[in-house]
CSV table of C-alpha atoms and ligand atoms in Angstrom, one decimal:
chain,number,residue,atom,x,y,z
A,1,UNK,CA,-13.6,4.9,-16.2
A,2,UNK,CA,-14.5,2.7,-18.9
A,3,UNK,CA,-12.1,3.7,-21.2
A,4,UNK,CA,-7.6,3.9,-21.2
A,5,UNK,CA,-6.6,6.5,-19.1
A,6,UNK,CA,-3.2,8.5,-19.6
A,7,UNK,CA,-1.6,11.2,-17.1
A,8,UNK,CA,-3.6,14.0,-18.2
A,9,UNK,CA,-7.0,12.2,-18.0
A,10,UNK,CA,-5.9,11.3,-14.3
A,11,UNK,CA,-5.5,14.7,-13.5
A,12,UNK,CA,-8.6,15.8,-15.1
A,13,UNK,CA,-10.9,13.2,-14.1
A,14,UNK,CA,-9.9,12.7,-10.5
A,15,UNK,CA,-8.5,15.8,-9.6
A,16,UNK,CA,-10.4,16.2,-5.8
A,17,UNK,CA,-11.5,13.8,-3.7
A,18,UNK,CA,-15.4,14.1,-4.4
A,19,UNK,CA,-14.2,13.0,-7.9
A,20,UNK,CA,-12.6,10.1,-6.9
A,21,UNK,CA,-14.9,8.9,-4.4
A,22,UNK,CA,-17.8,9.4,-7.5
A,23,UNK,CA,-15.4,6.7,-8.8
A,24,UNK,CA,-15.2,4.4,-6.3
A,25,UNK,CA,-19.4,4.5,-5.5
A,26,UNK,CA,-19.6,3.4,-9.7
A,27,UNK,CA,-16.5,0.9,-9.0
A,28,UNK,CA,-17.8,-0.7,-5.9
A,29,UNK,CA,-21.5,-0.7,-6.7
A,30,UNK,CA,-22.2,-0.8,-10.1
A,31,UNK,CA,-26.0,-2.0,-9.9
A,32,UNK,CA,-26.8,0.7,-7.3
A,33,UNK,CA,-25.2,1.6,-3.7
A,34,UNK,CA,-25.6,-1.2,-1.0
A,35,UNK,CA,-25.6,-1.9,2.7
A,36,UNK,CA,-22.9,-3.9,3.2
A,37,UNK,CA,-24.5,-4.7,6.9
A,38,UNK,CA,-27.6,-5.6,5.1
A,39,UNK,CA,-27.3,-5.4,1.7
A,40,UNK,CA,-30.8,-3.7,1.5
A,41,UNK,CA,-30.5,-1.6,-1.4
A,42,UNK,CA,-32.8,1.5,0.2
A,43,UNK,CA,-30.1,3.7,1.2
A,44,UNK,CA,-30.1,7.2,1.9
A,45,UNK,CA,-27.3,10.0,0.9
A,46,UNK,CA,-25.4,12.8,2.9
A,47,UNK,CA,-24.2,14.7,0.7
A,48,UNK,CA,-22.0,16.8,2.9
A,49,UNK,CA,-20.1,14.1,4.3
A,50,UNK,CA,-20.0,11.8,1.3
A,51,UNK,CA,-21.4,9.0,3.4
A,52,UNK,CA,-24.4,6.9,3.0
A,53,UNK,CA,-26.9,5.7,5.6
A,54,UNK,CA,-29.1,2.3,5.3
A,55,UNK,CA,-32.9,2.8,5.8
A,56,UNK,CA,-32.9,-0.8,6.6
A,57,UNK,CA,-30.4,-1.3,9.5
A,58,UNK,CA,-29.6,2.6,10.0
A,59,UNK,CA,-25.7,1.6,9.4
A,60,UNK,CA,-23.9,4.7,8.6
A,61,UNK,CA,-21.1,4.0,6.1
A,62,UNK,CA,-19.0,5.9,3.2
A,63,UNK,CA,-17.4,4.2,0.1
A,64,UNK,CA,-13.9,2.9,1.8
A,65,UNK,CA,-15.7,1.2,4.4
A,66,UNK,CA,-14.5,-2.0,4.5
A,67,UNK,CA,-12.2,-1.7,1.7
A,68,UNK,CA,-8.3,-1.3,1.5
A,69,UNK,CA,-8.4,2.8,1.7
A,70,UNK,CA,-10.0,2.5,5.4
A,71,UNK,CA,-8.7,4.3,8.0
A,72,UNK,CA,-6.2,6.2,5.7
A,73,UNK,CA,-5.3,9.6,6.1
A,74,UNK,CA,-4.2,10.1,3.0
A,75,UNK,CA,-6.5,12.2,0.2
A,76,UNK,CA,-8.1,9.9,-2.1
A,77,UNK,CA,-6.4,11.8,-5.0
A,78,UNK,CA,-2.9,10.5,-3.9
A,79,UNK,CA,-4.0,6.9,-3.7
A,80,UNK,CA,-5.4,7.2,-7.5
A,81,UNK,CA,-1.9,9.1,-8.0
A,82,UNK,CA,0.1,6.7,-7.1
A,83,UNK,CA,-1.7,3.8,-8.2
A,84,UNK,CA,-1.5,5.4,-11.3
A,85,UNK,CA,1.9,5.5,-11.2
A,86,UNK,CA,2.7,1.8,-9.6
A,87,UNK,CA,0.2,0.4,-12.4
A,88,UNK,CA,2.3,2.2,-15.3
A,89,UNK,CA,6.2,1.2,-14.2
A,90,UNK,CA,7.2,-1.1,-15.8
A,91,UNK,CA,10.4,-2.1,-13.2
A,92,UNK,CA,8.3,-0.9,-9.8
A,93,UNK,CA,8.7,2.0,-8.0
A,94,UNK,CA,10.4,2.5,-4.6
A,95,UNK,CA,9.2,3.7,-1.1
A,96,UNK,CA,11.7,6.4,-1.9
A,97,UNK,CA,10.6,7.9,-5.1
A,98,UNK,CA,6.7,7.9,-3.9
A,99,UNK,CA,8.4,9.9,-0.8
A,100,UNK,CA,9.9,12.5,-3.1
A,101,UNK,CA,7.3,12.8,-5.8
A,102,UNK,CA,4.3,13.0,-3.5
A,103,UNK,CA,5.7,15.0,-0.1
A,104,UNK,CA,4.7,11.8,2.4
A,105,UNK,CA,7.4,10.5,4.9
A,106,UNK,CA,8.9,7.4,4.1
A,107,UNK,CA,6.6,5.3,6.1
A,108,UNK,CA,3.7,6.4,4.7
A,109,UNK,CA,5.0,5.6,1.3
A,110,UNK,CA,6.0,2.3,2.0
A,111,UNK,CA,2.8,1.9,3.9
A,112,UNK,CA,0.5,2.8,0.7
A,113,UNK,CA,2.9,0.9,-1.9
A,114,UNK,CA,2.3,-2.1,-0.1
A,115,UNK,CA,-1.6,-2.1,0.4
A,116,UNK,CA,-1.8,-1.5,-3.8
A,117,UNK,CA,0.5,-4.4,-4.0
A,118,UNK,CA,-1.3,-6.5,-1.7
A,119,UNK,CA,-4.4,-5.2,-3.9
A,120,UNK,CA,-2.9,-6.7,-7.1
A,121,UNK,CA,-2.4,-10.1,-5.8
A,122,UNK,CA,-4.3,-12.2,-8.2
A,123,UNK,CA,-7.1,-14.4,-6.6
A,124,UNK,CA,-8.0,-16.7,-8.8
A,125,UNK,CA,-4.4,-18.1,-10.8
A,126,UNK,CA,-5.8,-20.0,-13.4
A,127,UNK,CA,-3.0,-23.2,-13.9
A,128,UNK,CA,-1.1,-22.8,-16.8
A,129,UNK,CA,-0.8,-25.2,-20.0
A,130,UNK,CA,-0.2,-25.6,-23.8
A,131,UNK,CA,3.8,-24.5,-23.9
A,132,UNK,CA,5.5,-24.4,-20.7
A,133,UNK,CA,8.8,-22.5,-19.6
A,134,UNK,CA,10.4,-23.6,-16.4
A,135,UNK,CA,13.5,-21.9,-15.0
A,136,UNK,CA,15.1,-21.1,-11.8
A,137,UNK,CA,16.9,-17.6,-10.8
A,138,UNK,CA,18.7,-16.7,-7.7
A,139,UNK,CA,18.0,-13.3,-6.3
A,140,UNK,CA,19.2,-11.0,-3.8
A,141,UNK,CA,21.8,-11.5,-0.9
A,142,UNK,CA,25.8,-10.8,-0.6
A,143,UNK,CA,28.2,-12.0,-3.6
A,144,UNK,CA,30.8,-14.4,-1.3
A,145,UNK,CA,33.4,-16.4,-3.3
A,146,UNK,CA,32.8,-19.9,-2.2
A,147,UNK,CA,29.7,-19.8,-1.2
A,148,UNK,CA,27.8,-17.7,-4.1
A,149,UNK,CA,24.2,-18.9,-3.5
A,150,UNK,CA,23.9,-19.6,0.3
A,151,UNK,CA,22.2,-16.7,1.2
A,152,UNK,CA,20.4,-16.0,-2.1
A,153,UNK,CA,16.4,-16.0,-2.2
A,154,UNK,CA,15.2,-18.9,-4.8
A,155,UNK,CA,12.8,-17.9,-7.6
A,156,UNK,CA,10.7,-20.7,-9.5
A,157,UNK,CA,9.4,-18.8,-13.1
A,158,UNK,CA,7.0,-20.3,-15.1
A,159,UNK,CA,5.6,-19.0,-18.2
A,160,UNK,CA,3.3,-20.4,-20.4
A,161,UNK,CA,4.4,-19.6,-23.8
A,162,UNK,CA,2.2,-16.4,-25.0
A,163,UNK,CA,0.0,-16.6,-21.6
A,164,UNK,CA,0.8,-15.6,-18.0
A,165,UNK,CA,3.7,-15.6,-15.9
A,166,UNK,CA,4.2,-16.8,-12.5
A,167,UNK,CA,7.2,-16.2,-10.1
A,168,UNK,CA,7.5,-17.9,-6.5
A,169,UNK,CA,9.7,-17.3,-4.2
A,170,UNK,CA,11.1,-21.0,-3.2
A,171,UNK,CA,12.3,-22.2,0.0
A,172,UNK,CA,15.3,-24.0,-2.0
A,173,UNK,CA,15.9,-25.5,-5.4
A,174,UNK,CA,15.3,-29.0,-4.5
A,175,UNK,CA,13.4,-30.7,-7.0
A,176,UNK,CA,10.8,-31.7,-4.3
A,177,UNK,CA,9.9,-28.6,-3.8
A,178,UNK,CA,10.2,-27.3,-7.1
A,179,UNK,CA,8.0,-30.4,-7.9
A,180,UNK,CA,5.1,-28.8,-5.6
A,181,UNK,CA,5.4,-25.1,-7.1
A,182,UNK,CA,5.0,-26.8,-10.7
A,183,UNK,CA,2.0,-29.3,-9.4
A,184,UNK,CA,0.5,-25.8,-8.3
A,185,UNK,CA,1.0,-23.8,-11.1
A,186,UNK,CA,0.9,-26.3,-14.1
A,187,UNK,CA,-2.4,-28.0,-15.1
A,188,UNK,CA,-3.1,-31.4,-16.6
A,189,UNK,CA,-3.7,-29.3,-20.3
A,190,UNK,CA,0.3,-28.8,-20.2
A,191,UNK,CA,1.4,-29.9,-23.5
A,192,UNK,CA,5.2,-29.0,-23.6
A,193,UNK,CA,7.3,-28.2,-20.8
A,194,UNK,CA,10.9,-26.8,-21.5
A,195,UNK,CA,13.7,-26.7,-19.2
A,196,UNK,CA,17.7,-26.5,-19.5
A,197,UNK,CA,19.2,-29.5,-18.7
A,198,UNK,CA,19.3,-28.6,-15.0
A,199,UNK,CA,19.2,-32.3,-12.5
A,200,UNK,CA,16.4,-30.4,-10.9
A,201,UNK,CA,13.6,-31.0,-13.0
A,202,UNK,CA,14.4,-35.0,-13.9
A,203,UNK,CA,13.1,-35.1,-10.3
A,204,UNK,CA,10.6,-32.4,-9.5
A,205,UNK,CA,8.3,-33.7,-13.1
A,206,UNK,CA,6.0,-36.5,-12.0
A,207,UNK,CA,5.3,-39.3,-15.5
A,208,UNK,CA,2.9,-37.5,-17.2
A,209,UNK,CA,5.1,-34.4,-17.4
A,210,UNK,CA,8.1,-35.8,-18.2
A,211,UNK,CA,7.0,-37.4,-21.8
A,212,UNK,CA,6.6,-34.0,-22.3
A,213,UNK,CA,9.7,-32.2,-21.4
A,214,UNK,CA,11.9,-31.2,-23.4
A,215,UNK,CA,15.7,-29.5,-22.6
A,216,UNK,CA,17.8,-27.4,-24.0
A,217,UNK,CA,21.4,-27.4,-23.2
A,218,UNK,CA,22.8,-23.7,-22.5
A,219,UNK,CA,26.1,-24.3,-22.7
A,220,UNK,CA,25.9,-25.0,-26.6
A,221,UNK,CA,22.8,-23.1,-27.5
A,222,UNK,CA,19.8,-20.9,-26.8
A,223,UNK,CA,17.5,-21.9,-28.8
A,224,UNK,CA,16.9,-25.2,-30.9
A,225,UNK,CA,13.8,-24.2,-32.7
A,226,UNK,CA,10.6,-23.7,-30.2
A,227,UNK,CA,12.9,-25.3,-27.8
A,228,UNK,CA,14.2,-22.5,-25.6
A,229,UNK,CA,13.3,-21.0,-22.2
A,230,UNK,CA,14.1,-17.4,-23.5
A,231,UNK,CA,10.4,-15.9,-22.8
A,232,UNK,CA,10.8,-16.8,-18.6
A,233,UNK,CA,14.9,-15.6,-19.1
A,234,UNK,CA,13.5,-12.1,-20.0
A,235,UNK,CA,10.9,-11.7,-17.2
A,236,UNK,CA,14.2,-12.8,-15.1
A,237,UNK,CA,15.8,-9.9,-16.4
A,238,UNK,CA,13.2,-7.7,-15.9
A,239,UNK,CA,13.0,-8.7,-12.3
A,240,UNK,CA,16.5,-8.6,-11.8
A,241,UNK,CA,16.5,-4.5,-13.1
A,242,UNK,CA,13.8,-4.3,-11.1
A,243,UNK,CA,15.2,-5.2,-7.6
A,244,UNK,CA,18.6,-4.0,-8.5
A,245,UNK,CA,17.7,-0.2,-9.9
A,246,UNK,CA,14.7,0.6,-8.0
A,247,UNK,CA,13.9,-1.1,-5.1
A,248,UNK,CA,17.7,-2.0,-4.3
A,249,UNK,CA,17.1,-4.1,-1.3
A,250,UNK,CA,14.2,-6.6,-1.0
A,251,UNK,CA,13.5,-8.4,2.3
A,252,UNK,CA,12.9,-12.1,1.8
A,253,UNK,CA,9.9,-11.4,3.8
A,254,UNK,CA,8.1,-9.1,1.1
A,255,UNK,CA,10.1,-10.6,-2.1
A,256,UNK,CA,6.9,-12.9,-2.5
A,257,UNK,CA,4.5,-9.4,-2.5
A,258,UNK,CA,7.3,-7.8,-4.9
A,259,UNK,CA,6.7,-11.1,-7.3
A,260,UNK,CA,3.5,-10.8,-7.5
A,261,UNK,CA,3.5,-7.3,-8.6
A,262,UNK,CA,5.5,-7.8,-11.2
A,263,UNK,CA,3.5,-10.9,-12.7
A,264,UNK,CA,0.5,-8.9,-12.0
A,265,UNK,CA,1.7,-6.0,-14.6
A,266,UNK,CA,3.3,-8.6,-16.7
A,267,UNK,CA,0.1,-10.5,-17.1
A,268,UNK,CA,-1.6,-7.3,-17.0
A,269,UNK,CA,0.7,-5.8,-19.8
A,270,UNK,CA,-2.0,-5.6,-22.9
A,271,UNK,CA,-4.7,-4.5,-20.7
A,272,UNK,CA,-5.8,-1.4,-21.2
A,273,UNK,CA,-7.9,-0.9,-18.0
A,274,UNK,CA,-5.3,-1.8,-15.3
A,275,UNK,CA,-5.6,1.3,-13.2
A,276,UNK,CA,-9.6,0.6,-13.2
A,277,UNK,CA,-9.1,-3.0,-12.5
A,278,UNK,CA,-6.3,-2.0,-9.3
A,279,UNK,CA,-9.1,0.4,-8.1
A,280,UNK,CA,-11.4,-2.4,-8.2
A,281,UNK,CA,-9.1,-5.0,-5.9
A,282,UNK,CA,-8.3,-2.3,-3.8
A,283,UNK,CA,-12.0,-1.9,-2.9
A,284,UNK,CA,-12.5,-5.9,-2.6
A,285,UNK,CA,-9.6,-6.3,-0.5
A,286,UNK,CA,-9.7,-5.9,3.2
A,287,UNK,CA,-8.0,-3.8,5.0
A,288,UNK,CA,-4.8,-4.5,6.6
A,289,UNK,CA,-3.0,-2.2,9.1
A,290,UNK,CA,0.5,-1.2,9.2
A,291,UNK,CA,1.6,-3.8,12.5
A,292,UNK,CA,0.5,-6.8,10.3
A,293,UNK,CA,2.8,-5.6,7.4
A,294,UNK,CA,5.6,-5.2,9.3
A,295,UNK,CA,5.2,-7.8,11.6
A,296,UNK,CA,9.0,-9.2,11.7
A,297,UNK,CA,8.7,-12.7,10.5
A,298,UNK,CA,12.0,-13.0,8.6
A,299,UNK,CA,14.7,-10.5,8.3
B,301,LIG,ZN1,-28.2,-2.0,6.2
């Protein structure tokens, strides 16, 4: 577990679901199996049903218990499968092809893509600093002449020049609110921020932010020196092939979950143990049934 994985080893390593539930027992417990009633430590083993039983509190309890993989039907070798699989595309994988490539209905698909995704949200976002790219993008939505953006979802990027990348889905482009996504994302160690010369971000920096902005006008140039916003432009593109090729149409209600995933690979992008660390959320997050996902909250 402790080392890169590649298709083959997947296939090898957690090929039944005793293997991958061996896994899980080393993921979630690496100092030694405990009660999560209790957290007494002197547990006993049933082998034959894979399940554990406290001699403390007699709670009887198996490895998803509590975790995102409770109450699924599915084998445990499909969730490693096709976390596997979500962790190594680069531009997201649909409902659709996890339908085809695994033999589950659609719903069941859609149902499992979400929980990993929900798995990958970050918790702890550090704020960014040192160089600072701030753009906005407009996602989504039907191409009408004269009104080209009404109906368009709003993304804030943010990247901090060789760090982490952070997309939100805004409620408009009004420098108000763009000036709370930036308060939220950018810290007080911030030493450049670069924009184009949009009129948004004159208004969304507060003082000690705007001694350090710095513009660069598009319609003349790309780039003048370190001055550019090129690095957030590319994870724009990226998103943009992303919810164009294989997703094809994103709710606004789950664009923000669809964001995340793809900052979470992006950030994730030169570490080696992604599919270990994915396991690893998906067993410290809690379980969320199918009702909340789809509860209908925006179109
Ligand atoms: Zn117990």
């Amino acid at each position: 577990m402790n080392s890169p994985v590649n298709f083959t080893t997947i296939l090898k390593d957690y090929g039944t679901d005793e293997k991958c539930r061996e896994c899980l027992v080393r993921l979630r417990w690496p100092k030694g199996i405990t009660c999560p009633k209790c957290d007494s430590k002197k547990i006993s083993r049933v082998y034959e049903r894979g399940t554990f039983d406290c001699d403390s509190c007699r709670y009887q309890f198996s490895v998803k218990a509590g975790t995102m993989f409770n109450d699924s039907h599915l084998p445990l070798t499909t969730w490693f499968y096709v976390t596997y699989v979500i962790c190594e595309s680069k531009k997201g994988v649909s409902a659709n092809q996890i339908c085809r490539m695994f033999g589950v209905s659609y719903k069941t698909a859609w149902y499992l893509c979400h929980r990993i995704r929900m798995a990958m949200l970050e918790v702890a976002r550090p704020k960014l600093g040192g160089t600072v790219e701030i753009d906005e993008t407009y996602v989504g939505g039907k191409k009408r002449r004269w009104r080209p953006r009404s109906d368009k979802a709003v993304v804030i990027g943010i990247r901090q020049r060789n760090g982490d990348l952070r997309m939100i889905h805004a409620e408009d482009a009004k420098s108000e609110t763009v000036r709370q996504i930036i308060n939220a994302n950018v810290g007080s160690h911030v030493e450049v921020i670069v924009t184009d010369e949009s009129a948004i971000y004159p208004w969304a920096l507060d003082k000690m932010q705007k001694n350090l902005h710095k513009t660069i006008n598009h319609t003349r140039e790309y780039a003048h020196g370190d001055v550019h916003t090129n690095t957030v432009e590319s994870a724009f593109s990226l998103l943009k092939r992303g919810i164009m090729g294989t997703w094809h149409k994103v709710s606004a209600k789950h664009l923000p979950a669809y964001l995340d995933e793809m900052c979470f690979r992006f950030n994730n992008r030169k570490n080696p143990y992604l599919f270990r660390d994915t396991l690893i959320k998906l067993l410290s997050s809690p379980h969320i049934e199918y009702k909340q996902l789809t509860k209908s909250k925006a179109a």
